mmCIF file of C-alpha atoms in Angstrom:
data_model
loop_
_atom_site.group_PDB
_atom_site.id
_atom_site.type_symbol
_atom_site.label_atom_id
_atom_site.label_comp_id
_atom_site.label_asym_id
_atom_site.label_seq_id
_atom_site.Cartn_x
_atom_site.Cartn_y
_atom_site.Cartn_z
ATOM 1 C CA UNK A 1 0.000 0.000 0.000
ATOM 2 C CA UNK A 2 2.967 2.269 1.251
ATOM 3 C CA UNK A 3 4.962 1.766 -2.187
ATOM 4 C CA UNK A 4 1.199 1.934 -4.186
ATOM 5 C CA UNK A 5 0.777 5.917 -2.311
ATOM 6 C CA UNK A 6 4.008 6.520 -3.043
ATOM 7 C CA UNK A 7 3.945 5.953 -6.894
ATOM 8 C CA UNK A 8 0.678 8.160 -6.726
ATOM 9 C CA UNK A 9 2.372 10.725 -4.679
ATOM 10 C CA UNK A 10 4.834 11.104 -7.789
ATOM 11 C CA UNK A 11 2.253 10.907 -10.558
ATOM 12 C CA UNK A 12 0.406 13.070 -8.707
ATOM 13 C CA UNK A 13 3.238 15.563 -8.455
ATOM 14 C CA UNK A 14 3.051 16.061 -12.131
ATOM 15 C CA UNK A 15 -1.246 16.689 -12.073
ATOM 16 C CA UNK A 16 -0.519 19.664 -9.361
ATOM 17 C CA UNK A 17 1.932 21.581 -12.230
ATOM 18 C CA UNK A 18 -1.374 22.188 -14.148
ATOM 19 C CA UNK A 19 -3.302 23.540 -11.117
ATOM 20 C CA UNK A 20 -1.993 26.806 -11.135
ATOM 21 C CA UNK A 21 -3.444 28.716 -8.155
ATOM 22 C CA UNK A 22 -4.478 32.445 -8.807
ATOM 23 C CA UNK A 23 -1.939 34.681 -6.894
ATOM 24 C CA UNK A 24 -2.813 35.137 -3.284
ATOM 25 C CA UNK A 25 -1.600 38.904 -3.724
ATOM 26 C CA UNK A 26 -5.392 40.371 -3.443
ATOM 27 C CA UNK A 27 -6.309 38.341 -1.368
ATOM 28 C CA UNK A 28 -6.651 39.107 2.417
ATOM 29 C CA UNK A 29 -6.218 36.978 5.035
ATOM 30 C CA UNK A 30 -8.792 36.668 7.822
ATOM 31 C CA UNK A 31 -7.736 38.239 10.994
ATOM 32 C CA UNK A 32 -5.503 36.024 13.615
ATOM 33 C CA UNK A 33 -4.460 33.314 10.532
ATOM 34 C CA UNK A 34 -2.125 35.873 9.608
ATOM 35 C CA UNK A 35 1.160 33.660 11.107
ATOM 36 C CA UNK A 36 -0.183 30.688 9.988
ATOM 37 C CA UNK A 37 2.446 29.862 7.078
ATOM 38 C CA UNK A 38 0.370 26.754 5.674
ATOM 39 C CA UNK A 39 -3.181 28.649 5.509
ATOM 40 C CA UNK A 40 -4.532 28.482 1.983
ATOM 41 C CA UNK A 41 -7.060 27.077 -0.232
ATOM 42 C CA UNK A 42 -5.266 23.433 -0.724
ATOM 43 C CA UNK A 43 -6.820 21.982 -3.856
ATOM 44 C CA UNK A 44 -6.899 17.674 -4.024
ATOM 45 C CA UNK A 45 -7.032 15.033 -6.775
ATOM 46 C CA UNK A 46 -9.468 12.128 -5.169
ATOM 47 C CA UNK A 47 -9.461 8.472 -6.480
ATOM 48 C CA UNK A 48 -10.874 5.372 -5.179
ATOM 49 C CA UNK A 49 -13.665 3.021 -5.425
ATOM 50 C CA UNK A 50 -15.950 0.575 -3.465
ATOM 51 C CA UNK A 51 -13.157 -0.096 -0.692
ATOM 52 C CA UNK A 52 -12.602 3.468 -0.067
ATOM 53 C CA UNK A 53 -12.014 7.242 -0.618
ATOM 54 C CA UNK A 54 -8.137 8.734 -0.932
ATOM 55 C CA UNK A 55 -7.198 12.532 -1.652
ATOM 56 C CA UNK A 56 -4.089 13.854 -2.443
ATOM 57 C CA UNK A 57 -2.780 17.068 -1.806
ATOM 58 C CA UNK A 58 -1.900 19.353 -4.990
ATOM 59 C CA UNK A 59 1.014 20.293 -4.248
ATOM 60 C CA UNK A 60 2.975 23.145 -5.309
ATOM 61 C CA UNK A 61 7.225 24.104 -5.174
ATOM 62 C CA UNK A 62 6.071 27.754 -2.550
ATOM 63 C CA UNK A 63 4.335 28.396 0.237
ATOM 64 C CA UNK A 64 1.629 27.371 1.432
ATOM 65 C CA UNK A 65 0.782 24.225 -1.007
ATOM 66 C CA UNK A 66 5.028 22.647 -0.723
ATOM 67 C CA UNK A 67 3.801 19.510 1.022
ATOM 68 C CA UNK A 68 2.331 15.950 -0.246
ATOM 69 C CA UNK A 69 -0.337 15.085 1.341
ATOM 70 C CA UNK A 70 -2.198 11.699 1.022
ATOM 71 C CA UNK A 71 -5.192 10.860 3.012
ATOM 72 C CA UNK A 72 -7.952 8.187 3.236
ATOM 73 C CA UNK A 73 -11.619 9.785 3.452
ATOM 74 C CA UNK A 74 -15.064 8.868 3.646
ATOM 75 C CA UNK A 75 -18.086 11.496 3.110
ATOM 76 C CA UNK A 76 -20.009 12.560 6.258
ATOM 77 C CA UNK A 77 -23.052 11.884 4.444
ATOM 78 C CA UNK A 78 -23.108 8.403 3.636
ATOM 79 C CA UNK A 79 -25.467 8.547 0.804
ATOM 80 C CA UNK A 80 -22.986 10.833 -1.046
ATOM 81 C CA UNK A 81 -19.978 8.640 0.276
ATOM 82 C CA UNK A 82 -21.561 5.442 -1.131
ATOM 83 C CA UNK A 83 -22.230 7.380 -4.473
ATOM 84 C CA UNK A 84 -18.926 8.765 -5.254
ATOM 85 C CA UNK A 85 -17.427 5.095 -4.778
ATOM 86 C CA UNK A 86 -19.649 4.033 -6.875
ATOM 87 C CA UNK A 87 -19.006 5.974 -9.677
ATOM 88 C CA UNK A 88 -15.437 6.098 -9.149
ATOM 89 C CA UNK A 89 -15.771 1.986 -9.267
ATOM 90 C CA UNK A 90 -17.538 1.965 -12.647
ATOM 91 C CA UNK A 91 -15.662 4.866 -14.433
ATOM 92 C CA UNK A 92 -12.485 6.028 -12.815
ATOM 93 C CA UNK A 93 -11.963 9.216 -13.845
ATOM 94 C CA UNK A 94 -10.349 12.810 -12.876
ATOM 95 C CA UNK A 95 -12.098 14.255 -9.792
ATOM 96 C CA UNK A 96 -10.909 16.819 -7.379
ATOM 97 C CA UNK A 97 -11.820 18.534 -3.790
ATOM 98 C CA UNK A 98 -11.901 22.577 -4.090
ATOM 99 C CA UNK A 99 -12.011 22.691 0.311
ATOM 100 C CA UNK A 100 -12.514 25.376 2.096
ATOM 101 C CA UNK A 101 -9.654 27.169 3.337
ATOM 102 C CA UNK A 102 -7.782 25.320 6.216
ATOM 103 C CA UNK A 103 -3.762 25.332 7.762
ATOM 104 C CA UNK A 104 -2.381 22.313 5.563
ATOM 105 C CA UNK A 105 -0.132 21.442 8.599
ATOM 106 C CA UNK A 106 -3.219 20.283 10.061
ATOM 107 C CA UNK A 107 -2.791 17.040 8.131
ATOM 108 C CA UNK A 108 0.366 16.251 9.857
ATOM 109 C CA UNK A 109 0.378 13.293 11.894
ATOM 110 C CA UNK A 110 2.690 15.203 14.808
ATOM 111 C CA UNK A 111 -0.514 18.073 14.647
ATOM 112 C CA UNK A 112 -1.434 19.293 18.208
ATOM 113 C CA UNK A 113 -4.218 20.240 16.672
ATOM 114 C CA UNK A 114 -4.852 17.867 13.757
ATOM 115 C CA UNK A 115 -7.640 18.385 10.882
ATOM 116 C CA UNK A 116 -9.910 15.865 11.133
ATOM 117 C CA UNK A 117 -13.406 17.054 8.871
ATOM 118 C CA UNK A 118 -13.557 19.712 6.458
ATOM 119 C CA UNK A 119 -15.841 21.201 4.066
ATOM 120 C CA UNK A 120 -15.430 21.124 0.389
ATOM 121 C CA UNK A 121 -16.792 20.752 -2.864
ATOM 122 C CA UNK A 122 -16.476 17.786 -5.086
ATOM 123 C CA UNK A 123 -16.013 18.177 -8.695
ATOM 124 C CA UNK A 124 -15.883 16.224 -11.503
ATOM 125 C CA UNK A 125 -12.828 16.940 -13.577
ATOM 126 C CA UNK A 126 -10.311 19.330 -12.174
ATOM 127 C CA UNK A 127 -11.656 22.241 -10.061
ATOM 128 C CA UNK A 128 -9.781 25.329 -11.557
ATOM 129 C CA UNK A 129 -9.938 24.246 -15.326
ATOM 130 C CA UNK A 130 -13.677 23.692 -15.984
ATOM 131 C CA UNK A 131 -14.637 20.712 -13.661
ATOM 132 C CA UNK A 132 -18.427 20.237 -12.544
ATOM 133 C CA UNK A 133 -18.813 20.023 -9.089
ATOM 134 C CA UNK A 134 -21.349 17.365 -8.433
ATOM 135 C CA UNK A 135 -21.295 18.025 -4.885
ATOM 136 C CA UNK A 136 -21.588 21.193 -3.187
ATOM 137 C CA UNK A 137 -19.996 21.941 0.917
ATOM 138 C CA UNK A 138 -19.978 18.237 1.491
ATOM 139 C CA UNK A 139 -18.168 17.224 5.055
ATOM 140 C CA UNK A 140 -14.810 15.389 4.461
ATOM 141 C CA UNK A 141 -14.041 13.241 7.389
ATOM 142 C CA UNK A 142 -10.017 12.053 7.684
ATOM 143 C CA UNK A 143 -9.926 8.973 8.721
ATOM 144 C CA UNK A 144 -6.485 8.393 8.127
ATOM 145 C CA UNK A 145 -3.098 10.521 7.071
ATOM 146 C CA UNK A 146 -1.049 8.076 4.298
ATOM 147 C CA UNK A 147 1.772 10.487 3.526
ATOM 148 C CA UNK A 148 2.641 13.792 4.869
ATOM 149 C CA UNK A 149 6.077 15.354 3.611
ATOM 150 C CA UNK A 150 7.156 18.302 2.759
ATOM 151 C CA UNK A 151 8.974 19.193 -0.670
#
């Protein structure tokens, strides 16, 4: 399983070179996350099928997005949970989480504070290049971190 992540990790890699972020330049910050040098919108590719949910972190070579992240997931709602594996099971495909914005350090296992539900949307192709999301401020549980390094 370890080497399996690890292989995806790289591939993966590759995918988060065409998610180019808009600059963060006009965007502000909401007070008191200000020193919080992972706080960003963190964009994931998700794959899976009937045994299970896994995103992956997009990562990107600055701050905030420099880490790989790989997680198994399941959907709060279990009627959307079931669904997605489903038709990730029948057609795998490209889809990707567009989450809210969170401190990616979160995800580390060592956290003293660790992430462990989110909100985000699910799309169907890639989020910033024309996907569909199919589901809209769905609850992301973490169920369990698979890889978290940074580049």
């Amino acid at each position: 399983m370890k080497r399996a992540v690890l292989m995806l990790g790289g591939a993966l890699l590759s995918l988060s070179a065409l998610a180019a972020e808009p600059a963060m330049t006009g965007m502000a910050m909401p007070a008191g996350k200000q020193h919080i040098p992972t706080w960003g919108t963190h964009g994931m590719a998700m794959f899976g099928g009937k045994n299970g949910l896994t995103a992956s972190h997009l990562p990107m070579a600055h701050p905030p997005h420099d880490y790989q992240v790989i997680f198994t997931f399941h959907v709060a709602d279990a009627h959307i949970d079931a669904a997605l594996r489903q038709r990730l099971e029948a057609h795998p495909t490209l889809w990707t989480i567009a989450p809210e914005k969170f401190a990616l350090d979160r995800l580390d296992p060592a956290s003293k504070n660790p992430l462990h539900q989110f909100k985000a949307d699910v799309v169907l192709g890639h989020f910033e290049q024309d996907g569909k999301t199919e589901y809209h401020e769905v609850t992301i549980v973490v169920d369990k971190i698979e890889l978290y390094l940074k580049l």
